[in-house]
Amino acid sequence: MSKSQEVEAFGWACRDPSGVLSPFKFSRRTTGDQDVRLKVLYCGICRSDLMMNKDYWGVALYPTVPGHEIVGVVTEVGKNVQKFNVGDKVGVGCLVGSCRKCESCANNLENYCPQQMLTDSPPYVDGIIIHGGFSDHMVADEHFVLRWPDDLPLDSGAPLLGAGITMYSSLRYFELDKPGMHIGVVGLGGHGHLAVKFVKALGGKVTVISTSPNKKEGAIKNLDIDSFLVSSDPDQMQIAMGTLDGIIDTVPAVHSLQPLIDLLKTDGKLVMSGGPLELLDLPVSLLISGRKIVAGTDIGGLKETQEMLDFAAKHNIVADVEVIPIDYVNTAMERLEKGDVCYRFVLDMAAH
C-alpha cells in the first residue's frame, strides 16, 4: 500500500522494553470497502498492555501503540459495510482479524483462530503494523466491530471489551452460569471484580479469594459479595473446603493450585485466566480423586462479545474505573504494576 493510501494518526507509543510511552505519529490504512473508521473516545488500560510494552512475552514489535478496549463513534464506513453508519457508537476489542475459514472461525471462535490478528501488535494483511487504541482514531473490518448498546456507558464500559469478555466467556463455556451456583473468584483486580459482577447478575453466590485482607470491606460493601477468604489463612481455607462449584482464577503471578482445588466440590472446575509466565505445579491426584477439572480460557469470539455487551447493558454491569487523560498514562502504568488502582484505568482519548 502506498503512502498516499494511508491516513495519518496520532497516539502514544512504547518504543523499547522500558515500557515508557510518548507521543507518536503513524499511519493507518484508508477505509476499505468492508471497513469502519472510528474516532476513539475511550480506551481501557489492561495489564497485558503493560506486559506487551515491556516485552514480557518476547513478541513486541516496537514502536507499539497499545490498547484493545476501544470505544468510539463511527466517522466513515466502506461502501460494502452493512451493520454500521456514521455516528454509531461502537467498540473494538482484542481482535481485528482472523482467517474466517477455519473450524474456530466457523464456530464464532475467532479468538482461537491460528491466524488471529490482535488489535495492537502484528502487521495486518496489507503489511501495515496494527496499532491499538491509545490513539485518535481506529479502522477495522466491520466483522470485528461491535455495536455499542445505548444504555451502556462508554467510559466504564470500555474494560468489558477485554476483562469483561474474558470473565463472561469463562462462566458461560464452563457452565458456571447457573442460578444458585457458588463461585470463587481468585484475585480482586480488573478481571476479578467484573467476574463478581457477572456471577451476581447470573444469580450465583460469590466468594472472593484474596491474599489481601484489606480488600474485604470494600468487596462486601461495593460488590455485594457473599463471603471473603484470605488465602493465606489456613483456618479459613480449611473451613471452606469442598464448598465451591467453580473458581475463576485471575491471578497473573505464580501461586499454588492445591488450596484452590481443595475448595472445589466433586466435579468442580478451576478455570485459569490470569496466565502466569512461569509453570505452575498441578496436583493431578486431587483432580482424579474428586473428578475435578483445571482448565484455561481466553477472550470470546465476536458473537459472544456482542452477547456480553448486551447482557452487561441489561444488568447495569460496568467496570469500576478511574478515567485519566493520555498524558497521565506513564504514571498509570507505574500504578498498575504496583496494583494501585481500583479497579481499572480508562483513557479519555477525546480530551487530548
Coordinates of N, CA and C in Angstrom, one line a residue, residues 21-196:
L21 N 5.9 5.3 27.5 CA 5.1 5.7 26.3 C 5.4 7.2 26.0
S22 N 5.3 7.6 24.7 CA 5.5 9.0 24.4 C 4.7 9.3 23.1
P23 N 4.4 10.5 22.8 CA 3.6 10.9 21.6 C 4.2 10.3 20.3
F24 N 3.3 9.9 19.4 CA 3.8 9.1 18.2 C 2.9 9.4 17.0
K25 N 3.4 9.8 15.9 CA 2.6 9.9 14.7 C 2.9 8.6 13.8
F26 N 1.8 8.1 13.3 CA 1.9 6.9 12.5 C 0.8 6.8 11.4
S27 N 0.8 5.8 10.6 CA -0.2 5.7 9.6 C -1.2 4.5 9.8
R28 N -2.4 4.8 9.5 CA -3.4 3.7 9.4 C -3.8 3.6 8.0
R29 N -4.4 2.4 7.6 CA -4.8 2.2 6.2 C -6.1 3.1 6.0
T30 N -6.3 3.3 4.7 CA -7.5 4.0 4.3 C -8.7 3.1 4.6
T31 N -9.9 3.7 4.6 CA -11.1 2.9 4.8 C -11.4 2.0 3.6
G32 N -11.3 0.7 3.8 CA -11.6 -0.2 2.7 C -13.1 -0.5 2.6
D33 N -13.5 -1.3 1.6 CA -14.9 -1.5 1.3 C -15.7 -2.1 2.5
Q34 N -15.0 -2.9 3.3 CA -15.6 -3.6 4.5 C -15.2 -2.9 5.8
D35 N -14.6 -1.8 5.7 CA -14.0 -1.2 6.9 C -14.9 -0.2 7.6
V36 N -14.7 0.0 8.9 CA -15.3 1.0 9.7 C -14.2 1.8 10.3
R37 N -14.3 3.1 10.2 CA -13.3 4.0 10.8 C -14.0 4.7 12.0
L38 N -13.4 4.8 13.1 CA -14.0 5.4 14.3 C -13.1 6.4 15.0
K39 N -13.6 7.4 15.5 CA -12.9 8.3 16.4 C -12.9 7.6 17.8
V40 N -11.7 7.5 18.4 CA -11.5 6.8 19.7 C -11.9 7.8 20.8
L41 N -12.9 7.4 21.6 CA -13.3 8.3 22.7 C -12.7 7.8 24.0
Y42 N -12.7 6.5 24.2 CA -12.1 5.9 25.5 C -11.4 4.7 25.1
C43 N -10.4 4.4 25.9 CA -9.7 3.1 25.8 C -9.2 2.6 27.2
G44 N -9.6 1.4 27.5 CA -9.1 0.8 28.8 C -7.7 0.5 28.8
I45 N -7.1 0.5 30.0 CA -5.7 0.0 30.1 C -5.7 -1.3 30.8
C46 N -5.1 -2.3 30.2 CA -5.1 -3.7 30.7 C -3.7 -4.1 31.1
R47 N -3.6 -5.0 32.1 CA -2.3 -5.5 32.5 C -1.5 -6.0 31.3
S48 N -2.2 -6.6 30.3 CA -1.5 -7.1 29.1 C -0.8 -6.0 28.3
D49 N -1.4 -4.8 28.4 CA -0.7 -3.7 27.7 C 0.6 -3.4 28.4
L50 N 0.7 -3.5 29.7 CA 1.9 -3.3 30.4 C 2.9 -4.4 30.1
M51 N 2.4 -5.6 30.0 CA 3.3 -6.8 29.7 C 3.8 -6.7 28.2
M52 N 3.0 -6.3 27.3 CA 3.4 -6.1 25.9 C 4.4 -5.0 25.8
N53 N 4.2 -3.9 26.5 CA 5.1 -2.7 26.4 C 6.5 -3.2 26.9
K54 N 6.6 -4.0 27.9 CA 7.9 -4.4 28.5 C 8.3 -5.7 27.9
D55 N 7.6 -6.2 26.9 CA 8.0 -7.4 26.1 C 8.2 -8.6 27.0
Y56 N 7.3 -8.8 28.0 CA 7.4 -10.0 28.8 C 7.2 -11.3 28.0
W57 N 6.5 -11.2 26.9 CA 6.2 -12.4 26.1 C 7.2 -12.6 25.0
G58 N 8.1 -11.6 24.8 CA 9.1 -11.7 23.7 C 8.5 -11.6 22.3
V59 N 7.4 -10.9 22.1 CA 6.8 -10.8 20.8 C 6.5 -9.3 20.4
A60 N 7.0 -8.4 21.2 CA 6.6 -7.0 21.0 C 7.3 -6.5 19.7
L61 N 6.6 -5.7 18.9 CA 7.2 -5.0 17.7 C 7.1 -3.5 18.0
Y62 N 8.3 -3.0 18.2 CA 8.4 -1.5 18.6 C 8.6 -0.7 17.3
P63 N 8.0 0.5 17.3 CA 7.2 1.1 18.3 C 5.8 0.5 18.3
T64 N 5.2 0.3 19.5 CA 3.8 -0.3 19.6 C 2.9 0.7 20.3
V65 N 1.7 0.9 19.7 CA 0.7 1.7 20.3 C -0.3 0.7 21.0
P66 N -0.4 0.7 22.3 CA -1.2 -0.3 23.0 C -2.7 0.0 22.9
G67 N -3.5 -0.9 23.5 CA -4.9 -0.5 23.7 C -5.8 -1.5 22.9
H68 N -6.6 -2.3 23.6 CA -7.5 -3.2 22.9 C -8.9 -3.2 23.6
E69 N -9.2 -2.1 24.3 CA -10.6 -1.9 24.9 C -11.1 -0.6 24.4
I70 N -11.4 -0.5 23.2 CA -11.6 0.7 22.4 C -13.1 1.0 22.2
V71 N -13.5 2.2 22.6 CA -14.9 2.7 22.4 C -14.9 4.0 21.7
G72 N -15.7 4.1 20.6 CA -15.7 5.4 19.9 C -17.0 5.6 19.1
V73 N -16.9 6.5 18.2 CA -18.0 6.8 17.3 C -17.6 6.7 15.8
V74 N -18.4 6.1 15.0 CA -18.1 5.9 13.6 C -18.0 7.2 12.8
T75 N -16.9 7.4 12.1 CA -16.7 8.6 11.3 C -16.8 8.3 9.8
E76 N -16.6 7.0 9.4 CA -16.6 6.7 8.0 C -16.8 5.2 7.8
V77 N -17.5 4.8 6.8 CA -17.8 3.4 6.5 C -17.5 3.1 5.1
G78 N -17.0 1.9 4.8 CA -16.8 1.4 3.4 C -18.1 1.2 2.7
K79 N -18.0 1.1 1.4 CA -19.2 1.0 0.6 C -20.0 -0.3 0.8
N80 N -19.3 -1.3 1.3 CA -20.0 -2.6 1.5 C -20.4 -2.9 2.9
V81 N -20.1 -1.9 3.8 CA -20.5 -2.1 5.2 C -22.0 -2.0 5.4
Q82 N -22.5 -3.0 6.1 CA -24.0 -3.1 6.3 C -24.5 -2.9 7.7
K83 N -23.6 -3.1 8.7 CA -24.0 -3.1 10.1 C -23.9 -1.7 10.8
F84 N -23.2 -0.8 10.2 CA -22.9 0.4 10.9 C -23.1 1.6 10.0
N85 N -23.4 2.8 10.6 CA -23.5 4.0 9.9 C -22.7 5.1 10.7
V86 N -22.3 6.2 9.9 CA -21.6 7.3 10.6 C -22.4 7.8 11.8
G87 N -21.8 8.0 12.9 CA -22.4 8.5 14.1 C -22.8 7.4 15.1
D88 N -22.7 6.1 14.7 CA -22.9 5.0 15.6 C -21.8 4.9 16.6
K89 N -22.2 4.5 17.8 CA -21.3 4.2 18.9 C -20.9 2.8 18.8
V90 N -19.6 2.5 18.8 CA -19.1 1.1 18.6 C -17.9 0.8 19.5
G91 N -17.6 -0.4 19.5 CA -16.4 -0.9 20.3 C -15.5 -1.8 19.4
V92 N -14.2 -1.8 19.7 CA -13.3 -2.7 19.1 C -12.5 -3.3 20.2
G93 N -12.5 -4.7 20.3 CA -11.8 -5.3 21.4 C -10.4 -5.9 21.0
C94 N -10.1 -7.1 21.4 CA -8.8 -7.6 21.3 C -8.4 -8.1 19.9
L95 N -9.4 -8.2 19.0 CA -9.2 -8.8 17.7 C -9.6 -7.8 16.6
V96 N -8.8 -7.8 15.5 CA -9.2 -7.1 14.3 C -9.1 -7.9 13.1
G97 N -8.8 -9.2 13.2 CA -8.7 -10.1 12.1 C -8.6 -11.6 12.4
S98 N -9.0 -12.4 11.5 CA -8.8 -13.9 11.6 C -8.9 -14.4 10.2
C99 N -8.7 -15.7 10.0 CA -8.7 -16.3 8.6 C -10.2 -16.4 8.1
R100 N -11.2 -16.5 9.0 CA -12.6 -16.5 8.6 C -12.9 -17.8 7.9
K101 N -12.0 -18.8 7.9 CA -12.2 -20.1 7.2 C -12.1 -21.3 8.0
C102 N -11.3 -21.3 9.1 CA -11.0 -22.4 9.9 C -12.2 -22.9 10.7
E103 N -12.1 -24.0 11.4 CA -13.2 -24.5 12.2 C -13.5 -23.5 13.4
S104 N -12.5 -22.9 14.0 CA -12.8 -22.0 15.1 C -13.6 -20.8 14.6
C105 N -13.2 -20.2 13.4 CA -13.9 -19.1 12.9 C -15.3 -19.5 12.5
A106 N -15.5 -20.7 11.9 CA -16.8 -21.1 11.6 C -17.7 -21.3 12.8
N107 N -17.1 -21.5 14.0 CA -17.9 -21.7 15.2 C -17.9 -20.4 16.0
N108 N -17.7 -19.3 15.4 CA -17.7 -18.0 16.1 C -16.6 -17.9 17.2
L109 N -15.5 -18.5 17.0 CA -14.4 -18.5 18.0 C -13.2 -18.0 17.3
E110 N -13.3 -16.8 16.7 CA -12.2 -16.1 16.1 C -11.0 -16.0 17.0
N111 N -11.3 -15.9 18.3 CA -10.2 -15.7 19.2 C -9.3 -16.9 19.3
Y112 N -9.7 -18.1 18.8 CA -8.8 -19.3 18.8 C -8.4 -19.6 17.4
C113 N -8.6 -18.7 16.4 CA -8.1 -18.9 15.1 C -6.5 -18.9 15.1
P114 N -5.9 -19.8 14.4 CA -4.4 -19.8 14.3 C -3.8 -18.6 13.7
Q115 N -4.7 -17.9 12.9 CA -4.2 -16.7 12.1 C -4.9 -15.4 12.7
Q116 N -5.3 -15.5 13.9 CA -5.9 -14.3 14.5 C -4.9 -13.1 14.5
M117 N -5.5 -11.9 14.4 CA -4.7 -10.7 14.4 C -5.2 -9.8 15.5
L118 N -4.3 -9.6 16.5 CA -4.6 -8.9 17.7 C -4.6 -7.4 17.3
T119 N -5.3 -6.6 18.1 CA -5.6 -5.2 17.8 C -4.3 -4.4 17.9
D120 N -3.4 -4.8 18.7 CA -2.3 -3.9 19.0 C -0.9 -4.5 18.8
S121 N -0.7 -5.3 17.8 CA 0.7 -5.8 17.6 C 1.1 -6.2 16.2
P122 N 0.5 -7.2 15.6 CA 1.1 -7.7 14.3 C 0.7 -6.9 13.1
P123 N 1.4 -7.1 12.0 CA 1.0 -6.5 10.7 C -0.3 -7.0 10.3
Y124 N -1.1 -6.1 9.7 CA -2.3 -6.5 9.1 C -2.0 -7.2 7.7
V125 N -3.1 -7.7 7.0 CA -2.9 -8.3 5.7 C -2.2 -7.4 4.7
D126 N -2.4 -6.1 4.9 CA -1.8 -5.2 3.9 C -0.3 -4.9 4.3
G127 N 0.2 -5.5 5.4 CA 1.6 -5.2 5.8 C 1.8 -4.1 6.7
I128 N 0.8 -3.2 6.9 CA 0.9 -2.1 7.9 C 0.7 -2.6 9.3
I129 N 1.6 -2.2 10.2 CA 1.6 -2.6 11.6 C 0.2 -2.2 12.2
I130 N -0.4 -3.1 12.9 CA -1.7 -2.7 13.6 C -1.3 -2.0 14.9
H131 N -1.9 -0.9 15.1 CA -1.7 -0.2 16.4 C -3.0 -0.1 17.1
G132 N -2.9 0.0 18.4 CA -4.1 -0.1 19.3 C -4.8 1.3 19.5
G133 N -5.5 1.3 20.6 CA -6.5 2.4 20.9 C -6.0 3.5 21.6
F134 N -4.7 3.5 22.0 CA -4.1 4.7 22.6 C -3.8 5.7 21.5
S135 N -4.9 6.1 20.8 CA -4.7 6.9 19.6 C -6.0 7.6 19.3
D136 N -5.9 8.5 18.3 CA -7.1 9.4 18.0 C -8.2 8.7 17.2
H137 N -7.8 7.7 16.3 CA -8.8 7.0 15.5 C -8.3 5.6 15.2
M138 N -9.2 4.8 14.7 CA -9.0 3.4 14.5 C -9.8 2.9 13.3
V139 N -9.3 1.9 12.6 CA -10.0 1.4 11.4 C -10.0 -0.2 11.6
A140 N -11.1 -0.8 11.3 CA -11.2 -2.2 11.4 C -12.3 -2.8 10.5
D141 N -12.1 -4.0 10.1 CA -13.2 -4.7 9.3 C -14.4 -4.7 10.1
E142 N -15.6 -4.5 9.5 CA -16.8 -4.4 10.3 C -17.2 -5.7 11.1
H143 N -16.6 -6.9 10.6 CA -16.9 -8.1 11.4 C -16.3 -8.0 12.8
F144 N -15.3 -7.2 12.9 CA -14.6 -7.1 14.2 C -14.9 -5.9 15.0
V145 N -16.0 -5.2 14.6 CA -16.5 -4.0 15.2 C -17.8 -4.4 15.9
L146 N -18.0 -3.9 17.1 CA -19.1 -4.3 18.0 C -20.1 -3.1 18.1
R147 N -21.4 -3.4 18.0 CA -22.4 -2.4 18.3 C -22.5 -2.1 19.8
W148 N -22.4 -0.8 20.1 CA -22.4 -0.4 21.5 C -23.9 -0.2 22.0
P149 N -24.3 -0.9 23.0 CA -25.7 -0.7 23.5 C -25.9 0.7 24.0
D150 N -27.1 1.3 23.7 CA -27.4 2.6 24.1 C -27.3 2.9 25.6
D151 N -27.7 1.9 26.4 CA -27.7 2.1 27.9 C -26.4 1.8 28.5
L152 N -25.3 1.5 27.8 CA -24.0 1.1 28.4 C -23.1 2.4 28.3
P153 N -22.6 2.8 29.5 CA -21.7 4.0 29.5 C -20.4 3.7 28.6
L154 N -19.9 4.7 28.0 CA -18.7 4.5 27.1 C -17.5 4.3 28.0
D155 N -17.3 5.1 29.0 CA -16.0 5.1 29.7 C -15.9 3.8 30.6
S156 N -16.8 3.6 31.5 CA -16.7 2.5 32.4 C -17.1 1.2 31.7
G157 N -17.6 1.3 30.5 CA -17.9 0.1 29.7 C -16.8 -0.4 28.9
A158 N -15.8 0.4 28.7 CA -14.6 0.0 27.8 C -13.9 -1.2 28.3
P159 N -13.6 -1.4 29.6 CA -12.9 -2.6 30.0 C -13.7 -3.9 29.8
L160 N -15.0 -3.8 29.5 CA -15.7 -5.1 29.2 C -15.2 -5.7 27.9
L161 N -14.5 -5.0 27.0 CA -14.0 -5.5 25.8 C -12.8 -6.4 25.9
G162 N -12.2 -6.3 27.1 CA -11.1 -7.2 27.4 C -11.3 -8.1 28.6
A163 N -11.3 -7.4 29.8 CA -11.5 -8.1 31.0 C -12.9 -8.7 31.1
G164 N -13.9 -7.9 30.6 CA -15.3 -8.4 30.7 C -15.6 -9.6 29.9
I165 N -15.2 -9.7 28.7 CA -15.5 -10.8 27.9 C -14.7 -12.0 28.3
T166 N -13.5 -11.9 28.9 CA -12.8 -13.0 29.4 C -13.5 -13.6 30.5
M167 N -14.1 -12.8 31.4 CA -14.8 -13.4 32.6 C -16.2 -14.0 32.1
Y168 N -16.9 -13.3 31.3 CA -18.2 -13.8 30.8 C -18.0 -15.1 30.0
S169 N -17.0 -15.2 29.2 CA -16.8 -16.4 28.4 C -16.4 -17.6 29.3
S170 N -15.6 -17.3 30.3 CA -15.3 -18.4 31.3 C -16.5 -18.9 31.9
L171 N -17.4 -18.1 32.4 CA -18.6 -18.6 33.1 C -19.5 -19.3 32.2
R172 N -19.7 -18.8 31.0 CA -20.6 -19.4 30.0 C -20.1 -20.8 29.5
Y173 N -18.9 -20.8 29.0 CA -18.4 -22.0 28.4 C -18.4 -23.2 29.4
F174 N -17.9 -22.9 30.6 CA -17.7 -23.9 31.6 C -18.9 -24.1 32.5
E175 N -20.0 -23.6 32.1 CA -21.4 -23.7 32.7 C -21.3 -23.4 34.2
L176 N -20.6 -22.4 34.5 CA -20.6 -21.8 35.9 C -21.6 -20.6 36.0
D177 N -22.6 -20.7 35.1 CA -23.5 -19.6 35.0 C -24.9 -19.9 35.5
K178 N -25.1 -20.9 36.2 CA -26.4 -21.4 36.7 C -26.8 -20.7 38.0
P179 N -28.1 -20.2 38.1 CA -28.5 -19.6 39.3 C -28.3 -20.5 40.5
G180 N -27.8 -20.0 41.6 CA -27.6 -20.7 42.8 C -26.2 -21.4 42.9
M181 N -25.4 -21.4 41.9 CA -24.1 -21.9 42.0 C -23.2 -21.0 42.9
H182 N -22.3 -21.7 43.5 CA -21.3 -20.9 44.4 C -20.0 -20.9 43.7
I183 N -19.6 -19.7 43.3 CA -18.4 -19.5 42.5 C -17.3 -18.7 43.3
G184 N -16.1 -19.2 43.3 CA -15.0 -18.4 43.8 C -14.3 -17.6 42.8
V185 N -13.8 -16.4 43.2 CA -13.1 -15.6 42.3 C -11.7 -15.3 43.0
V186 N -10.7 -15.7 42.4 CA -9.3 -15.5 42.9 C -8.7 -14.2 42.3
G187 N -8.4 -13.3 43.2 CA -7.8 -12.0 42.7 C -8.9 -11.0 42.5
L188 N -8.9 -9.9 43.2 CA -9.9 -8.9 43.1 C -9.3 -7.7 42.4
G189 N -9.0 -7.8 41.2 CA -8.5 -6.7 40.4 C -9.4 -6.4 39.2
G190 N -8.8 -6.0 38.1 CA -9.6 -5.5 36.9 C -10.5 -6.7 36.4
H191 N -10.0 -7.9 36.3 CA -10.7 -9.0 35.9 C -11.7 -9.5 37.0
G192 N -11.1 -9.7 38.2 CA -11.8 -10.3 39.2 C -13.1 -9.6 39.6
H193 N -13.0 -8.2 39.7 CA -14.2 -7.5 40.1 C -15.3 -7.6 39.1
L194 N -15.0 -7.8 37.8 CA -16.0 -8.0 36.8 C -16.6 -9.4 36.8
A195 N -15.7 -10.4 37.2 CA -16.2 -11.7 37.4 C -17.3 -11.7 38.5
V196 N -17.0 -11.0 39.6 CA -18.0 -10.9 40.6 C -19.3 -10.4 40.1

